[in-house]
mmCIF file of N, CA and C in Angstrom:
data_model
loop_
_atom_site.group_PDB
_atom_site.id
_atom_site.type_symbol
_atom_site.label_atom_id
_atom_site.label_comp_id
_atom_site.label_asym_id
_atom_site.label_seq_id
_atom_site.Cartn_x
_atom_site.Cartn_y
_atom_site.Cartn_z
ATOM 1 N N ASN S 160 0.821 -1.195 0.000
ATOM 2 C CA ASN S 160 0.000 0.000 0.000
ATOM 3 C C ASN S 160 0.863 1.256 0.000
ATOM 4 N N PHE S 161 1.922 1.248 0.826
ATOM 5 C CA PHE S 161 2.821 2.394 0.894
ATOM 6 C C PHE S 161 3.522 2.625 -0.442
ATOM 7 N N SER S 162 3.959 1.553 -1.056
ATOM 8 C CA SER S 162 4.647 1.698 -2.343
ATOM 9 C C SER S 162 3.696 2.247 -3.410
ATOM 10 N N LEU S 163 2.430 1.887 -3.330
ATOM 11 C CA LEU S 163 1.444 2.426 -4.267
ATOM 12 C C LEU S 163 1.286 3.920 -4.061
ATOM 13 N N LEU S 164 1.187 4.331 -2.784
ATOM 14 C CA LEU S 164 1.093 5.767 -2.476
ATOM 15 C C LEU S 164 2.355 6.501 -2.907
ATOM 16 N N GLU S 165 3.480 5.882 -2.718
ATOM 17 C CA GLU S 165 4.755 6.506 -3.102
ATOM 18 C C GLU S 165 4.829 6.667 -4.617
ATOM 19 N N ALA S 166 4.355 5.666 -5.348
ATOM 20 C CA ALA S 166 4.352 5.738 -6.811
ATOM 21 C C ALA S 166 3.399 6.835 -7.285
ATOM 22 N N GLN S 167 2.233 6.930 -6.650
ATOM 23 C CA GLN S 167 1.286 7.985 -7.004
ATOM 24 C C GLN S 167 1.867 9.370 -6.694
ATOM 25 N N HIS S 168 2.581 9.452 -5.566
ATOM 26 C CA HIS S 168 3.209 10.719 -5.188
ATOM 27 C C HIS S 168 4.250 11.140 -6.220
ATOM 28 N N VAL S 169 5.066 10.210 -6.623
ATOM 29 C CA VAL S 169 6.081 10.493 -7.641
ATOM 30 C C VAL S 169 5.413 10.913 -8.954
ATOM 31 N N GLN S 170 4.335 10.207 -9.311
ATOM 32 C CA GLN S 170 3.621 10.542 -10.544
ATOM 33 C C GLN S 170 3.009 11.942 -10.437
ATOM 34 N N LEU S 171 2.424 12.264 -9.297
ATOM 35 C CA LEU S 171 1.828 13.595 -9.104
ATOM 36 C C LEU S 171 2.902 14.692 -9.125
ATOM 37 N N GLN S 172 4.037 14.400 -8.550
ATOM 38 C CA GLN S 172 5.135 15.372 -8.588
ATOM 39 C C GLN S 172 5.596 15.595 -10.030
ATOM 40 N N SER S 173 5.665 14.515 -10.781
ATOM 41 C CA SER S 173 6.072 14.611 -12.182
ATOM 42 C C SER S 173 5.053 15.425 -12.968
ATOM 43 N N GLU S 174 3.763 15.133 -12.736
ATOM 44 C CA GLU S 174 2.720 15.884 -13.434
ATOM 45 C C GLU S 174 2.725 17.354 -13.021
ATOM 46 N N THR S 175 2.957 17.607 -11.731
ATOM 47 C CA THR S 175 3.023 18.984 -11.231
ATOM 48 C C THR S 175 4.183 19.727 -11.896
ATOM 49 N N GLN S 176 5.321 19.059 -11.984
ATOM 50 C CA GLN S 176 6.478 19.693 -12.625
ATOM 51 C C GLN S 176 6.195 19.958 -14.098
ATOM 52 N N GLN S 177 5.535 19.016 -14.770
ATOM 53 C CA GLN S 177 5.182 19.194 -16.186
ATOM 54 C C GLN S 177 4.230 20.374 -16.339
ATOM 55 N N LEU S 178 3.252 20.477 -15.446
ATOM 56 C CA LEU S 178 2.302 21.599 -15.507
ATOM 57 C C LEU S 178 3.010 22.934 -15.251
ATOM 58 N N LYS S 179 3.962 22.938 -14.308
ATOM 59 C CA LYS S 179 4.736 24.154 -14.052
ATOM 60 C C LYS S 179 5.548 24.549 -15.288
ATOM 61 N N ASP S 180 6.165 23.540 -15.905
ATOM 62 C CA ASP S 180 6.935 23.809 -17.129
ATOM 63 C C ASP S 180 6.029 24.336 -18.239
ATOM 64 N N ASP S 181 4.852 23.713 -18.368
ATOM 65 C CA ASP S 181 3.877 24.177 -19.370
ATOM 66 C C ASP S 181 3.446 25.612 -19.086
ATOM 67 N N LEU S 182 3.230 25.929 -17.813
ATOM 68 C CA LEU S 182 2.823 27.270 -17.423
ATOM 69 C C LEU S 182 3.902 28.296 -17.774
ATOM 70 N N VAL S 183 5.157 27.940 -17.484
ATOM 71 C CA VAL S 183 6.271 28.834 -17.833
ATOM 72 C C VAL S 183 6.325 29.026 -19.345
ATOM 73 N N GLN S 184 6.171 27.952 -20.093
ATOM 74 C CA GLN S 184 6.204 28.034 -21.553
ATOM 75 C C GLN S 184 5.038 28.886 -22.070
ATOM 76 N N ASN S 185 3.857 28.676 -21.505
ATOM 77 C CA ASN S 185 2.697 29.473 -21.923
ATOM 78 C C ASN S 185 2.890 30.954 -21.604
ATOM 79 N N ASN S 186 3.476 31.244 -20.448
ATOM 80 C CA ASN S 186 3.751 32.636 -20.098
ATOM 81 C C ASN S 186 4.732 33.272 -21.089
ATOM 82 N N LYS S 187 5.749 32.516 -21.477
ATOM 83 C CA LYS S 187 6.707 33.031 -22.469
ATOM 84 C C LYS S 187 6.012 33.283 -23.810
ATOM 85 N N THR S 188 5.155 32.345 -24.204
ATOM 86 C CA THR S 188 4.421 32.487 -25.465
ATOM 87 C C THR S 188 3.522 33.711 -25.425
ATOM 88 N N ILE S 189 2.807 33.879 -24.312
ATOM 89 C CA ILE S 189 1.925 35.044 -24.168
ATOM 90 C C ILE S 189 2.744 36.329 -24.218
ATOM 91 N N HIS S 190 3.869 36.335 -23.541
ATOM 92 C CA HIS S 190 4.746 37.518 -23.543
ATOM 93 C C HIS S 190 5.242 37.824 -24.961
ATOM 94 N N ASN S 191 5.642 36.780 -25.686
ATOM 95 C CA ASN S 191 6.122 36.977 -27.060
ATOM 96 C C ASN S 191 5.013 37.507 -27.962
ATOM 97 N N HIS S 192 3.809 36.950 -27.805
ATOM 98 C CA HIS S 192 2.672 37.437 -28.599
ATOM 99 C C HIS S 192 2.361 38.888 -28.245
ATOM 100 N N GLY S 193 2.439 39.197 -26.944
ATOM 101 C CA GLY S 193 2.190 40.569 -26.504
ATOM 102 C C GLY S 193 3.168 41.535 -27.156
ATOM 103 N N LYS S 194 4.441 41.176 -27.172
ATOM 104 C CA LYS S 194 5.459 42.024 -27.812
ATOM 105 C C LYS S 194 5.199 42.150 -29.311
ATOM 106 N N LYS S 195 4.832 41.024 -29.928
ATOM 107 C CA LYS S 195 4.564 41.024 -31.365
ATOM 108 C C LYS S 195 3.411 41.965 -31.684
ATOM 109 N N TYR S 196 2.330 41.858 -30.926
ATOM 110 C CA TYR S 196 1.156 42.705 -31.184
ATOM 111 C C TYR S 196 1.434 44.158 -30.823
ATOM 112 N N GLU S 197 2.248 44.367 -29.815
ATOM 113 C CA GLU S 197 2.643 45.732 -29.453
ATOM 114 C C GLU S 197 3.433 46.368 -30.592
ATOM 115 N N ASN S 198 4.336 45.615 -31.189
ATOM 116 C CA ASN S 198 5.104 46.120 -32.330
ATOM 117 C C ASN S 198 4.198 46.380 -33.529
ATOM 118 N N GLN S 199 3.247 45.479 -33.762
ATOM 119 C CA GLN S 199 2.305 45.688 -34.864
ATOM 120 C C GLN S 199 1.465 46.934 -34.619
ATOM 121 N N LEU S 200 1.023 47.121 -33.396
ATOM 122 C CA LEU S 200 0.223 48.292 -33.051
ATOM 123 C C LEU S 200 1.036 49.568 -33.248
ATOM 124 N N TYR S 201 2.299 49.548 -32.838
ATOM 125 C CA TYR S 201 3.168 50.711 -33.029
ATOM 126 C C TYR S 201 3.322 51.016 -34.522
ATOM 127 N N GLY S 202 3.502 49.973 -35.329
ATOM 128 C CA GLY S 202 3.634 50.170 -36.775
ATOM 129 C C GLY S 202 2.366 50.742 -37.387
ATOM 130 N N ILE S 203 1.228 50.229 -36.954
ATOM 131 C CA ILE S 203 -0.049 50.724 -37.473
ATOM 132 C C ILE S 203 -0.266 52.178 -37.053
ATOM 133 N N GLN S 204 0.077 52.504 -35.815
ATOM 134 C CA GLN S 204 -0.068 53.884 -35.347
ATOM 135 C C GLN S 204 0.855 54.817 -36.121
ATOM 136 N N SER S 205 2.061 54.368 -36.395
ATOM 137 C CA SER S 205 2.997 55.181 -37.173
ATOM 138 C C SER S 205 2.469 55.409 -38.587
ATOM 139 N N GLU S 206 1.917 54.357 -39.184
ATOM 140 C CA GLU S 206 1.342 54.475 -40.526
ATOM 141 C C GLU S 206 0.155 55.434 -40.515
ATOM 142 N N ARG S 207 -0.694 55.325 -39.488
ATOM 143 C CA ARG S 207 -1.839 56.229 -39.353
ATOM 144 C C ARG S 207 -1.374 57.684 -39.241
ATOM 145 N N ASP S 208 -0.356 57.914 -38.409
ATOM 146 C CA ASP S 208 0.158 59.274 -38.238
ATOM 147 C C ASP S 208 0.720 59.814 -39.546
ATOM 148 N N SER S 209 1.400 58.959 -40.286
ATOM 149 C CA SER S 209 1.948 59.364 -41.576
ATOM 150 C C SER S 209 0.837 59.713 -42.558
ATOM 151 N N LEU S 210 -0.205 58.886 -42.585
ATOM 152 C CA LEU S 210 -1.336 59.150 -43.485
ATOM 153 C C LEU S 210 -2.071 60.433 -43.097
ATOM 154 N N LEU S 211 -2.211 60.684 -41.801
ATOM 155 C CA LEU S 211 -2.853 61.921 -41.359
ATOM 156 C C LEU S 211 -2.033 63.138 -41.778
ATOM 157 N N LEU S 212 -0.718 63.015 -41.701
ATOM 158 C CA LEU S 212 0.152 64.110 -42.146
ATOM 159 C C LEU S 212 0.006 64.326 -43.645
ATOM 160 N N ASP S 213 -0.068 63.238 -44.404
ATOM 161 C CA ASP S 213 -0.285 63.352 -45.853
ATOM 162 C C ASP S 213 -1.606 64.046 -46.152
ATOM 163 N N ILE S 214 -2.641 63.712 -45.397
ATOM 164 C CA ILE S 214 -3.952 64.338 -45.601
ATOM 165 C C ILE S 214 -3.869 65.831 -45.323
ATOM 166 N N GLU S 215 -3.186 66.198 -44.248
ATOM 167 C CA GLU S 215 -3.049 67.623 -43.923
ATOM 168 C C GLU S 215 -2.283 68.361 -45.022
ATOM 169 N N ASN S 216 -1.250 67.713 -45.567
ATOM 170 C CA ASN S 216 -0.487 68.332 -46.663
ATOM 171 C C ASN S 216 -1.358 68.494 -47.902
ATOM 172 N N LEU S 217 -2.180 67.497 -48.188
ATOM 173 C CA LEU S 217 -3.067 67.582 -49.345
ATOM 174 C C LEU S 217 -4.127 68.668 -49.163
ATOM 175 N N LYS S 218 -4.592 68.844 -47.940
ATOM 176 C CA LYS S 218 -5.592 69.878 -47.678
ATOM 177 C C LYS S 218 -5.053 71.263 -48.055
ATOM 178 N N THR S 219 -3.768 71.479 -47.836
ATOM 179 C CA THR S 219 -3.200 72.793 -48.150
ATOM 180 C C THR S 219 -3.095 73.010 -49.651
ATOM 181 N N LYS S 220 -3.112 71.946 -50.422
ATOM 182 C CA LYS S 220 -2.974 72.056 -51.876
ATOM 183 C C LYS S 220 -4.308 72.146 -52.596
ATOM 184 N N ILE S 221 -5.393 71.873 -51.895
ATOM 185 C CA ILE S 221 -6.711 71.900 -52.522
ATOM 186 C C ILE S 221 -7.121 73.343 -52.775
ATOM 187 N N MET S 222 -7.613 73.600 -53.995
ATOM 188 C CA MET S 222 -8.038 74.949 -54.356
ATOM 189 C C MET S 222 -9.507 75.130 -53.978
ATOM 190 N N THR S 223 -9.731 75.899 -52.949
ATOM 191 C CA THR S 223 -11.101 76.209 -52.538
ATOM 192 C C THR S 223 -11.605 77.365 -53.410
ATOM 193 N N PRO S 224 -12.907 77.601 -53.435
ATOM 194 C CA PRO S 224 -13.418 78.737 -54.203
ATOM 195 C C PRO S 224 -12.775 80.068 -53.794
ATOM 196 N N ALA S 225 -12.540 80.257 -52.516
ATOM 197 C CA ALA S 225 -11.901 81.495 -52.060
ATOM 198 C C ALA S 225 -10.474 81.600 -52.599
ATOM 199 N N LYS S 226 -9.753 80.475 -52.585
ATOM 200 C CA LYS S 226 -8.382 80.492 -53.104
ATOM 201 C C LYS S 226 -8.386 80.746 -54.612
ATOM 202 N N LEU S 227 -9.338 80.156 -55.319
ATOM 203 C CA LEU S 227 -9.431 80.386 -56.763
ATOM 204 C C LEU S 227 -9.743 81.847 -57.066
ATOM 205 N N GLU S 228 -10.641 82.444 -56.308
ATOM 206 C CA GLU S 228 -10.984 83.858 -56.505
ATOM 207 C C GLU S 228 -9.773 84.734 -56.222
ATOM 208 N N ASN S 229 -9.044 84.432 -55.189
ATOM 209 C CA ASN S 229 -7.827 85.188 -54.865
ATOM 210 C C ASN S 229 -6.804 85.066 -55.982
ATOM 211 N N LEU S 230 -6.646 83.871 -56.508
ATOM 212 C CA LEU S 230 -5.721 83.654 -57.622
ATOM 213 C C LEU S 230 -6.169 84.441 -58.843
ATOM 214 N N ARG S 231 -7.476 84.435 -59.134
ATOM 215 C CA ARG S 231 -8.009 85.184 -60.272
ATOM 216 C C ARG S 231 -7.739 86.670 -60.112
ATOM 217 N N GLN S 232 -7.960 87.201 -58.922
ATOM 218 C CA GLN S 232 -7.724 88.622 -58.665
ATOM 219 C C GLN S 232 -6.236 88.969 -58.841
ATOM 220 N N ASN S 233 -5.374 88.105 -58.343
ATOM 221 C CA ASN S 233 -3.931 88.348 -58.492
ATOM 222 C C ASN S 233 -3.521 88.330 -59.959
ATOM 223 N N LEU S 234 -4.047 87.370 -60.715
ATOM 224 C CA LEU S 234 -3.715 87.299 -62.141
ATOM 225 C C LEU S 234 -4.237 88.521 -62.889
ATOM 226 N N LEU S 235 -5.466 88.934 -62.587
ATOM 227 C CA LEU S 235 -6.015 90.131 -63.229
ATOM 228 C C LEU S 235 -5.177 91.357 -62.912
ATOM 229 N N ARG S 236 -4.775 91.492 -61.647
ATOM 230 C CA ARG S 236 -3.941 92.629 -61.258
ATOM 231 C C ARG S 236 -2.604 92.603 -62.006
ATOM 232 N N ASP S 237 -1.995 91.420 -62.102
ATOM 233 C CA ASP S 237 -0.707 91.308 -62.796
ATOM 234 C C ASP S 237 -0.838 91.643 -64.279
ATOM 235 N N VAL S 238 -1.891 91.121 -64.929
ATOM 236 C CA VAL S 238 -2.100 91.389 -66.356
ATOM 237 C C VAL S 238 -2.404 92.872 -66.567
ATOM 238 N N GLU S 239 -3.219 93.440 -65.707
ATOM 239 C CA GLU S 239 -3.556 94.862 -65.814
ATOM 240 C C GLU S 239 -2.305 95.725 -65.663
ATOM 241 N N MET S 240 -1.427 95.346 -64.734
ATOM 242 C CA MET S 240 -0.196 96.110 -64.535
ATOM 243 C C MET S 240 0.679 96.042 -65.792
ATOM 244 N N ILE S 241 0.767 94.870 -66.414
ATOM 245 C CA ILE S 241 1.572 94.722 -67.638
ATOM 246 C C ILE S 241 1.009 95.613 -68.741
ATOM 247 N N TYR S 242 -0.313 95.607 -68.920
ATOM 248 C CA TYR S 242 -0.928 96.440 -69.965
ATOM 249 C C TYR S 242 -0.763 97.923 -69.663
ATOM 250 N N LYS S 243 -0.866 98.318 -68.403
ATOM 251 C CA LYS S 243 -0.682 99.727 -68.042
ATOM 252 C C LYS S 243 0.749 100.170 -68.323
ATOM 253 N N GLN S 244 1.714 99.309 -68.022
ATOM 254 C CA GLN S 244 3.105 99.643 -68.311
ATOM 255 C C GLN S 244 3.313 99.786 -69.818
ATOM 256 N N HIS S 245 2.762 98.848 -70.557
ATOM 257 C CA HIS S 245 2.886 98.901 -72.017
ATOM 258 C C HIS S 245 2.203 100.153 -72.566
ATOM 259 N N LEU S 246 1.016 100.487 -72.069
ATOM 260 C CA LEU S 246 0.300 101.684 -72.507
ATOM 261 C C LEU S 246 1.089 102.941 -72.164
ATOM 262 N N SER S 247 1.669 102.963 -70.992
ATOM 263 C CA SER S 247 2.462 104.123 -70.582
ATOM 264 C C SER S 247 3.671 104.300 -71.499
ATOM 265 N N GLN S 248 4.337 103.189 -71.824
ATOM 266 C CA GLN S 248 5.490 103.263 -72.736
ATOM 267 C C GLN S 248 5.048 103.740 -74.117
ATOM 268 N N THR S 249 3.920 103.235 -74.580
ATOM 269 C CA THR S 249 3.396 103.635 -75.890
ATOM 270 C C THR S 249 3.041 105.118 -75.878
ATOM 271 N N GLU S 250 2.398 105.600 -74.834
ATOM 272 C CA GLU S 250 2.060 107.024 -74.724
ATOM 273 C C GLU S 250 3.321 107.878 -74.700
ATOM 274 N N ASP S 251 4.346 107.412 -74.001
ATOM 275 C CA ASP S 251 5.610 108.156 -73.969
ATOM 276 C C ASP S 251 6.217 108.245 -75.371
ATOM 277 N N GLU S 252 6.140 107.136 -76.119
ATOM 278 C CA GLU S 252 6.659 107.157 -77.486
ATOM 279 C C GLU S 252 5.849 108.109 -78.359
ATOM 280 N N VAL S 253 4.523 108.056 -78.223
ATOM 281 C CA VAL S 253 3.656 108.945 -79.003
ATOM 282 C C VAL S 253 3.962 110.393 -78.658
ATOM 283 N N ASP S 254 4.130 110.688 -77.372
ATOM 284 C CA ASP S 254 4.458 112.046 -76.954
ATOM 285 C C ASP S 254 5.796 112.498 -77.524
ATOM 286 N N SER S 255 6.767 111.609 -77.527
ATOM 287 C CA SER S 255 8.080 111.998 -78.072
ATOM 288 C C SER S 255 7.988 112.243 -79.576
ATOM 289 N N TYR S 256 7.199 111.418 -80.295
ATOM 290 C CA TYR S 256 7.016 111.643 -81.731
ATOM 291 C C TYR S 256 6.190 112.913 -81.975
ATOM 292 N N SER S 257 5.187 113.142 -81.131
ATOM 293 C CA SER S 257 4.372 114.351 -81.262
ATOM 294 C C SER S 257 5.232 115.599 -81.053
ATOM 295 N N ALA S 258 6.175 115.511 -80.173
ATOM 296 C CA ALA S 258 7.036 116.645 -79.929
ATOM 297 C C ALA S 258 7.950 116.904 -81.110
ATOM 298 N N LEU S 259 8.245 115.890 -81.886
ATOM 299 C CA LEU S 259 9.123 116.046 -83.053
ATOM 300 C C LEU S 259 8.371 116.583 -84.266
ATOM 301 N N ILE S 260 7.078 116.367 -84.357
ATOM 302 C CA ILE S 260 6.294 116.761 -85.532
ATOM 303 C C ILE S 260 6.354 118.282 -85.754
ATOM 304 N N PRO S 261 6.170 119.137 -84.768
ATOM 305 C CA PRO S 261 6.240 120.583 -85.033
ATOM 306 C C PRO S 261 7.618 121.012 -85.507
ATOM 307 N N LEU S 262 8.607 120.240 -85.176
ATOM 308 C CA LEU S 262 9.965 120.611 -85.599
ATOM 309 C C LEU S 262 10.212 120.300 -87.059
ATOM 310 N N LEU S 263 9.367 119.508 -87.648
ATOM 311 C CA LEU S 263 9.581 119.150 -89.050
ATOM 312 C C LEU S 263 9.084 120.201 -89.924
#
């Protein structure tokens, strides 16, 4: 009877040790998975931040109606200034030729 109890005790100790080893292995596996998912989450967050920055950059390039109107006004002002300069030069030439006509 004692030897039977001793054999059962040894078997239970062996099973207990196996369960402890399994528990340690499972804890390591869980820890490794945790690190893996943490790294994946960090990568996804970095990608999200990059995409949000790209969106903000694109927003600055979009031509809104107000921006288009401002651009139109600037272009009109620039073209008008060029024509006024050209007209002024032409008037100066006409005036210089007009001044020469009485001398002829």
